Amino acid sequence: MEPITTTEALAAVCDRMATHPFVTVDTEFLRESTYYPLLCVAQMASRDEAVVIDTLAEGIDLSPFWALMADDKVLKVFHAARQDIEIVWHMASLIPTPIFDTQVAAMVLGYGDAISYDQLVQRITGDNLDKSHRFTDWSRRPLTPAQTYYAVSDVTHLRDVYLALSDDLAKRGRTNWVDEEMEILTSPSTYRSDPETAWERLKSRVRKPKELAVLIEVAAWREREAQARDVPRGRVLKDDVIGEIALQAPTTAERLASLRSLPKGFERSRWGQDILEAIKAGVARDPKTLPPIERHRPMANGSATVELLKVLLRMTAERHGVAAKVIATVDDLEHIAADDEADVRALKGWRRELFGEKALALKHGRLSLAVERGRVVAIERE
């Protein structure tokens, strides 16, 4: 199979693909040394054909591919779709829609938490995928026949996986469960890299408004710098360094130099001066402009309550054949333990019906757990 290298050939295949109810899609990209992923190859398959697109081919215009991604009459099937969608969002400013993520569907159907593609293919089709090109440099040209075969086999196996999972979802009445998850994956807010909210992805120990303000300003500076230089965030400043800067809030070059997490002489560089300006901006911020610092309210036996909820979650997941992770996270359980009205997904929609109501009943003594014949069971109490 020869990769598609011209706009004319790409337009023709996209026209054919657009006549089908679904296409399977995958991408090969590099991002180890860049902020934005570099799309190197895209592959698609319908029921009739499968193709590999050389997205780095000289002169190729990917507009027909973007148009197909936006065609609401064609379902786009991915596995672990987030990074693939991020690429489309960055390059074409659009979200593929509608979509189906086989990894999410597999979680809903009890295949485990975040099952890998090759494991899912093996369990559904019995085939063992060739993994030899998983870490290949997809930016090198020409593409080898082995690379092309590897790329196309991903989307041809994905057809069988999709058909099996969608059929199972329909039989078990869980199609709408997956639809709810797709709403998150198709929301532009999932992919926007807003410097002003970059601090939210950091795990930090900030407890005071001034610390939070510095964290926000320094994280925003790093995001803008990484975007401008097109390098990974960690190459600009590592997460733990930002956390230390927020706690110490050094406003002079001498104090910045005293931080052991920064290399010697960093305070005299342009970036050192930029960071000092960001710190000063944070220190000067009006606390009223800051988001609230989330603090879990301590509660009697809070840890024990969370542990009980974990047992209930595992029991529920095993009983219904759903991955525990897709029902609730540990963070969800901690919020439920602290607040009956917690704004968590575990207390909404099908998750509330499956688990959330029982979690609240267990918390308030209306439900108890017991072991019967070696299995944990839930018993409603009068």
Coordinates of C-alpha atoms in Angstrom, one line a residue:
M1 CA 0.0 0.0 0.0
E2 CA 1.3 3.5 -1.0
P3 CA 0.6 6.4 1.4
I4 CA -1.6 9.2 0.1
T5 CA 0.7 12.2 -0.7
T6 CA -1.4 14.6 -2.8
T7 CA -4.4 16.8 -2.0
E8 CA -6.3 15.3 -5.0
A9 CA -6.0 11.7 -3.8
L10 CA -6.9 12.8 -0.3
A11 CA -10.0 14.6 -1.5
A12 CA -11.1 11.5 -3.5
V13 CA -10.7 9.1 -0.6
C14 CA -12.5 11.5 1.9
D15 CA -15.4 11.7 -0.5
R16 CA -15.7 8.0 -0.5
M17 CA -15.3 7.7 3.2
A18 CA -18.1 10.3 3.7
T19 CA -20.6 7.9 2.2
H20 CA -20.2 5.5 5.1
P21 CA -21.9 5.6 8.5
F22 CA -18.6 5.4 10.3
V23 CA -14.8 5.5 9.8
T24 CA -12.1 4.5 12.1
V25 CA -9.3 7.0 12.7
D26 CA -5.8 7.0 14.2
T27 CA -2.8 9.3 14.1
E28 CA 0.9 9.0 14.5
F29 CA 2.6 12.1 15.9
L30 CA 5.7 13.4 17.8
R31 CA 5.6 15.7 20.8
E32 CA 8.6 14.7 22.9
S33 CA 10.4 17.9 22.0
T34 CA 7.5 20.3 21.2
Y35 CA 4.6 21.9 23.0
Y36 CA 2.2 21.2 20.1
P37 CA 2.1 17.7 18.7
L38 CA 3.5 17.3 15.2
L39 CA 1.1 15.2 13.0
C40 CA 3.2 12.8 10.9
V41 CA 0.6 10.3 9.6
A42 CA -3.1 9.8 9.7
Q43 CA -4.9 6.6 8.9
M44 CA -8.5 5.9 8.2
A45 CA -10.7 2.9 7.4
S46 CA -14.3 2.4 6.2
R47 CA -15.9 -1.0 5.7
D48 CA -14.6 -0.9 2.1
E49 CA -11.0 0.4 2.3
A50 CA -8.2 1.6 4.5
V51 CA -5.7 4.3 3.8
V52 CA -2.6 5.9 5.2
I53 CA -2.1 9.7 4.7
D54 CA 1.4 11.2 4.7
T55 CA 0.5 14.4 6.4
L56 CA 4.1 15.7 5.9
A57 CA 4.1 15.2 2.1
E58 CA 5.2 18.3 0.3
G59 CA 2.2 20.5 -0.9
I60 CA -0.5 18.3 0.6
D61 CA -3.6 20.3 1.9
L62 CA -5.4 18.5 4.7
S63 CA -8.6 20.4 4.2
P64 CA -10.6 17.3 2.9
F65 CA -9.5 15.4 6.0
W66 CA -10.6 18.2 8.3
A67 CA -13.9 18.4 6.5
L68 CA -14.5 14.7 7.0
M69 CA -13.7 15.1 10.7
A70 CA -16.4 17.8 10.9
D71 CA -19.0 15.8 8.9
D72 CA -21.8 15.2 11.4
K73 CA -23.2 12.4 9.2
V74 CA -20.1 10.2 9.7
L75 CA -19.2 8.7 13.1
K76 CA -15.5 8.9 13.8
V77 CA -14.2 6.0 15.8
F78 CA -11.0 6.4 17.9
H79 CA -9.2 4.5 20.6
A80 CA -8.1 6.8 23.5
A81 CA -9.3 9.8 21.4
R82 CA -8.1 12.7 23.5
Q83 CA -4.6 13.2 21.9
D84 CA -6.0 12.6 18.3
I85 CA -8.7 15.2 18.9
E86 CA -6.2 17.6 20.4
I87 CA -4.2 17.4 17.1
V88 CA -7.3 18.2 15.0
W89 CA -8.2 21.0 17.4
H90 CA -4.8 22.6 17.2
M91 CA -4.3 22.3 13.4
A92 CA -7.8 22.9 12.2
S93 CA -9.6 24.6 15.2
L94 CA -12.4 22.1 15.1
I95 CA -13.5 19.1 17.1
P96 CA -14.3 15.8 15.3
T97 CA -18.0 15.0 15.7
P98 CA -19.7 12.7 16.3
I99 CA -17.2 10.4 17.9
F100 CA -16.9 7.0 19.5
D101 CA -14.0 6.1 21.8
T102 CA -13.4 2.4 22.1
Q103 CA -11.4 2.7 25.2
V104 CA -14.3 4.5 27.0
A105 CA -16.7 1.9 25.7
A106 CA -14.5 -0.9 26.9
M107 CA -14.4 0.6 30.4
V108 CA -18.2 0.9 30.5
L109 CA -18.4 -2.8 29.4
G110 CA -16.0 -4.0 32.1
Y111 CA -12.7 -4.5 30.2
G112 CA -10.8 -2.7 32.9
D113 CA -9.4 0.8 33.5
A114 CA -7.9 2.4 30.4
I115 CA -7.3 -0.9 28.5
S116 CA -4.6 -0.5 25.8
Y117 CA -5.5 -0.9 22.2
D118 CA -3.5 -4.1 21.6
Q119 CA -5.0 -5.7 24.6
L120 CA -8.5 -4.8 23.5
V121 CA -7.9 -6.1 20.0
Q122 CA -6.5 -9.4 21.4
R123 CA -9.5 -9.9 23.7
I124 CA -12.1 -9.1 21.1
T125 CA -10.6 -10.5 17.9
G126 CA -7.9 -12.9 19.2
D127 CA -5.3 -11.2 17.0
N128 CA -1.9 -10.1 18.4
L129 CA -0.8 -6.8 17.0
D130 CA 2.8 -6.0 15.8
K131 CA 4.2 -3.6 18.4
S132 CA 7.6 -3.1 16.7
H133 CA 6.9 0.3 15.3
R134 CA 5.2 1.8 18.4
F135 CA 8.1 4.0 19.2
T136 CA 9.3 4.7 15.6
D137 CA 10.2 8.2 14.4
W138 CA 7.2 8.9 12.2
S139 CA 8.7 12.1 10.9
R140 CA 11.4 10.4 8.9
R141 CA 10.8 10.0 5.2
P142 CA 10.2 7.9 3.2
L143 CA 7.8 5.8 5.2
T144 CA 8.7 2.1 5.0
P145 CA 6.3 -0.6 3.9
A146 CA 6.5 -2.0 7.4
Q147 CA 5.5 1.4 8.9
T148 CA 2.6 1.7 6.5
Y149 CA 1.4 -1.8 7.3
Y150 CA 1.6 -1.1 11.0
A151 CA -0.4 2.1 10.6
V152 CA -3.1 0.7 8.5
S153 CA -3.6 -2.4 10.7
D154 CA -4.5 -0.1 13.6
V155 CA -7.6 1.2 11.9
T156 CA -8.6 -2.1 10.2
H157 CA -8.6 -3.9 13.6
L158 CA -10.5 -0.9 15.1
R159 CA -13.4 -1.6 12.8
D160 CA -13.9 -5.1 14.3
V161 CA -13.5 -3.7 17.8
Y162 CA -16.0 -0.9 17.3
L163 CA -18.6 -3.2 15.8
A164 CA -18.3 -5.7 18.7
L165 CA -18.4 -3.0 21.4
S166 CA -21.3 -1.0 19.9
D167 CA -23.3 -4.2 19.6
D168 CA -22.6 -5.2 23.2
L169 CA -23.5 -1.7 24.4
A170 CA -26.8 -1.9 22.6
K171 CA -27.6 -5.3 24.1
R172 CA -26.8 -4.1 27.6
G173 CA -28.6 -0.8 27.3
R174 CA -25.4 1.3 27.9
T175 CA -25.0 3.2 24.7
N176 CA -26.1 6.4 26.4
W177 CA -23.5 5.9 29.1
V178 CA -20.8 6.2 26.4
D179 CA -22.6 9.2 24.8
E180 CA -22.2 11.2 28.1
E181 CA -18.5 10.6 28.1
M182 CA -18.2 11.7 24.4
E183 CA -19.7 15.1 25.5
I184 CA -16.5 15.7 27.5
L185 CA -14.2 14.6 24.7
T186 CA -16.0 16.9 22.2
S187 CA -16.0 20.0 24.4
P188 CA -13.5 22.7 23.2
S189 CA -12.8 23.5 26.9
T190 CA -11.1 20.1 27.1
Y191 CA -8.4 21.1 24.7
R192 CA -7.9 24.9 25.2
S193 CA -4.5 25.7 26.7
D194 CA -5.4 29.0 28.4
P195 CA -2.4 30.3 30.3
E196 CA -4.7 31.8 32.9
T197 CA -6.0 28.4 33.9
A198 CA -2.7 26.5 33.5
W199 CA -2.3 26.4 37.3
E200 CA -5.3 24.1 37.6
R201 CA -3.3 21.1 36.3
L202 CA -0.6 21.5 38.9
K203 CA -0.6 19.5 42.2
S204 CA 0.6 22.0 44.8
R205 CA 0.6 22.6 48.5
V206 CA -0.6 26.2 48.4
R207 CA -2.8 27.2 51.3
K208 CA -2.7 31.0 51.3
P209 CA -4.1 33.5 48.8
K210 CA -0.7 35.0 48.1
E211 CA 0.7 31.5 47.4
L212 CA -2.1 30.8 45.0
A213 CA -1.7 34.2 43.3
V214 CA 2.0 33.5 42.6
L215 CA 1.2 30.0 41.4
I216 CA -1.3 31.3 38.9
E217 CA 1.0 34.0 37.6
V218 CA 4.1 31.8 37.2
A219 CA 2.1 28.9 35.7
A220 CA 0.6 31.4 33.2
W221 CA 4.1 32.7 32.3
R222 CA 5.3 29.2 31.7
E223 CA 2.4 28.3 29.5
R224 CA 2.9 31.4 27.3
E225 CA 6.6 30.7 27.1
A226 CA 6.2 27.1 26.2
Q227 CA 3.6 28.0 23.5
A228 CA 5.8 30.7 22.1
R229 CA 8.9 28.5 22.0
D230 CA 6.9 25.4 21.0
V231 CA 8.7 23.3 23.7
P232 CA 7.3 21.0 26.4
R233 CA 6.3 22.8 29.6
G234 CA 8.9 20.9 31.6
R235 CA 11.6 22.3 29.5
V236 CA 10.7 25.8 30.5
L237 CA 10.1 25.1 34.2
K238 CA 9.2 21.9 36.0
D239 CA 6.0 21.6 38.0
D240 CA 7.7 21.1 41.4
V241 CA 9.8 24.3 40.8
I242 CA 6.6 26.3 40.2
G243 CA 5.2 24.9 43.5
E244 CA 8.4 25.9 45.4
I245 CA 8.3 29.4 43.9
A246 CA 4.7 29.8 44.9
L247 CA 5.5 28.8 48.5
Q248 CA 8.6 31.0 48.8
A249 CA 7.5 33.9 46.6
P250 CA 11.0 35.3 46.1
T251 CA 10.8 38.9 44.8
T252 CA 14.5 39.6 44.3
A253 CA 17.2 38.0 42.2
E254 CA 19.1 37.1 45.4
R255 CA 16.1 35.2 46.9
L256 CA 15.3 33.5 43.6
A257 CA 18.9 32.3 43.5
S258 CA 18.5 30.7 46.9
L259 CA 16.0 28.2 45.6
R260 CA 17.8 24.9 45.3
S261 CA 15.5 23.7 42.5
L262 CA 16.8 26.3 40.1
P263 CA 20.2 26.0 38.3
K264 CA 23.0 28.3 39.4
G265 CA 22.9 31.7 37.6
F266 CA 19.3 31.2 36.5
E267 CA 18.2 34.4 38.3
R268 CA 20.4 36.5 36.0
S269 CA 18.8 35.1 32.8
R270 CA 15.9 36.6 30.9
W271 CA 13.7 33.9 32.2
G272 CA 14.7 34.6 35.7
Q273 CA 13.7 38.2 35.3
D274 CA 10.4 37.1 33.7
I275 CA 9.7 34.9 36.7
L276 CA 10.4 37.7 39.1
E277 CA 8.0 39.9 37.3
A278 CA 5.3 37.1 37.4
I279 CA 5.9 36.7 41.2
K280 CA 5.6 40.4 41.8
A281 CA 2.3 40.4 39.8
G282 CA 1.0 37.6 41.9
V283 CA 2.0 39.3 45.2
A284 CA 0.2 42.5 44.1
R285 CA -3.0 40.7 43.1
D286 CA -6.2 41.6 45.0
P287 CA -7.2 38.4 46.9
K288 CA -10.8 39.1 45.9
T289 CA -9.8 38.3 42.3
L290 CA -8.6 34.8 43.2
P291 CA -10.6 31.6 42.9
P292 CA -11.4 30.0 46.3
I293 CA -8.8 27.6 47.7
E294 CA -10.5 24.3 48.0
R295 CA -10.2 22.8 51.5
H296 CA -11.9 19.5 52.4
R297 CA -13.8 20.0 55.6
P298 CA -12.6 17.6 58.2
M299 CA -15.2 15.1 59.3
A300 CA -15.3 12.5 61.9
N301 CA -14.1 9.1 60.6
G302 CA -13.7 10.7 57.2
S303 CA -10.9 8.3 56.1
A304 CA -13.0 5.3 57.2
T305 CA -15.9 6.6 55.2
V306 CA -13.8 6.8 52.1
E307 CA -12.5 3.3 52.6
L308 CA -16.1 2.0 52.9
L309 CA -17.1 3.8 49.8
K310 CA -14.1 2.2 48.0
V311 CA -15.4 -1.2 48.9
L312 CA -18.9 -0.3 47.7
L313 CA -17.4 1.0 44.5
R314 CA -15.4 -2.1 43.8
M315 CA -18.4 -4.3 44.6
T316 CA -20.6 -2.2 42.3
A317 CA -18.1 -2.3 39.5
E318 CA -17.7 -6.1 39.7
R319 CA -21.4 -6.7 39.9
H320 CA -22.3 -4.6 36.9
G321 CA -19.2 -5.3 34.8
V322 CA -18.0 -1.7 34.7
A323 CA -14.5 -0.3 35.3
A324 CA -14.5 1.3 38.7
K325 CA -12.6 4.3 37.3
V326 CA -15.4 5.3 35.0
I327 CA -17.9 5.2 37.8
A328 CA -16.0 7.3 40.4
T329 CA -12.5 8.4 41.3
V330 CA -11.0 8.5 44.7
D331 CA -11.4 12.3 44.6
D332 CA -15.1 11.8 44.0
L333 CA -15.3 9.5 47.0
E334 CA -13.6 12.1 49.2
H335 CA -16.0 14.8 48.1
I336 CA -19.0 12.5 48.7
A337 CA -17.7 11.6 52.1
A338 CA -17.5 15.4 53.0
D339 CA -20.7 16.6 51.2
D340 CA -23.9 15.0 50.1
E341 CA -24.3 17.6 47.4
A342 CA -20.8 17.3 46.0
D343 CA -20.5 18.4 42.4
V344 CA -19.0 15.2 41.1
R345 CA -20.0 13.0 38.2
A346 CA -20.6 10.0 40.6
L347 CA -23.7 11.8 41.9
K348 CA -25.1 12.5 38.4
G349 CA -26.9 10.6 35.6
W350 CA -26.4 6.9 35.3
R351 CA -23.5 6.9 37.9
R352 CA -25.8 8.2 40.6
E353 CA -28.4 5.5 39.8
L354 CA -25.7 2.8 39.7
F355 CA -23.6 3.9 42.6
G356 CA -24.2 7.4 44.0
E357 CA -27.5 6.8 45.7
K358 CA -26.0 3.7 47.4
A359 CA -22.9 5.7 48.4
L360 CA -25.1 8.2 50.2
A361 CA -27.2 5.5 51.8
L362 CA -24.0 3.8 53.1
K363 CA -22.7 7.1 54.4
H364 CA -25.9 7.7 56.4
G365 CA -26.4 4.2 57.7
R366 CA -29.3 3.2 55.4
L367 CA -27.1 0.6 53.7
S368 CA -24.6 -1.8 55.2
L369 CA -22.0 -4.1 53.8
A370 CA -21.6 -7.7 54.6
V371 CA -19.7 -10.8 53.4
E372 CA -21.9 -13.6 52.3
R373 CA -20.3 -16.8 50.8
G374 CA -17.1 -15.0 50.3
R375 CA -18.6 -12.0 48.4
V376 CA -19.3 -8.5 49.6
V377 CA -23.0 -7.6 49.4
A378 CA -25.0 -4.5 50.2
I379 CA -27.9 -4.8 52.6
E380 CA -30.6 -2.1 53.0
R381 CA -31.3 -1.3 56.6
E382 CA -34.8 -0.4 57.8

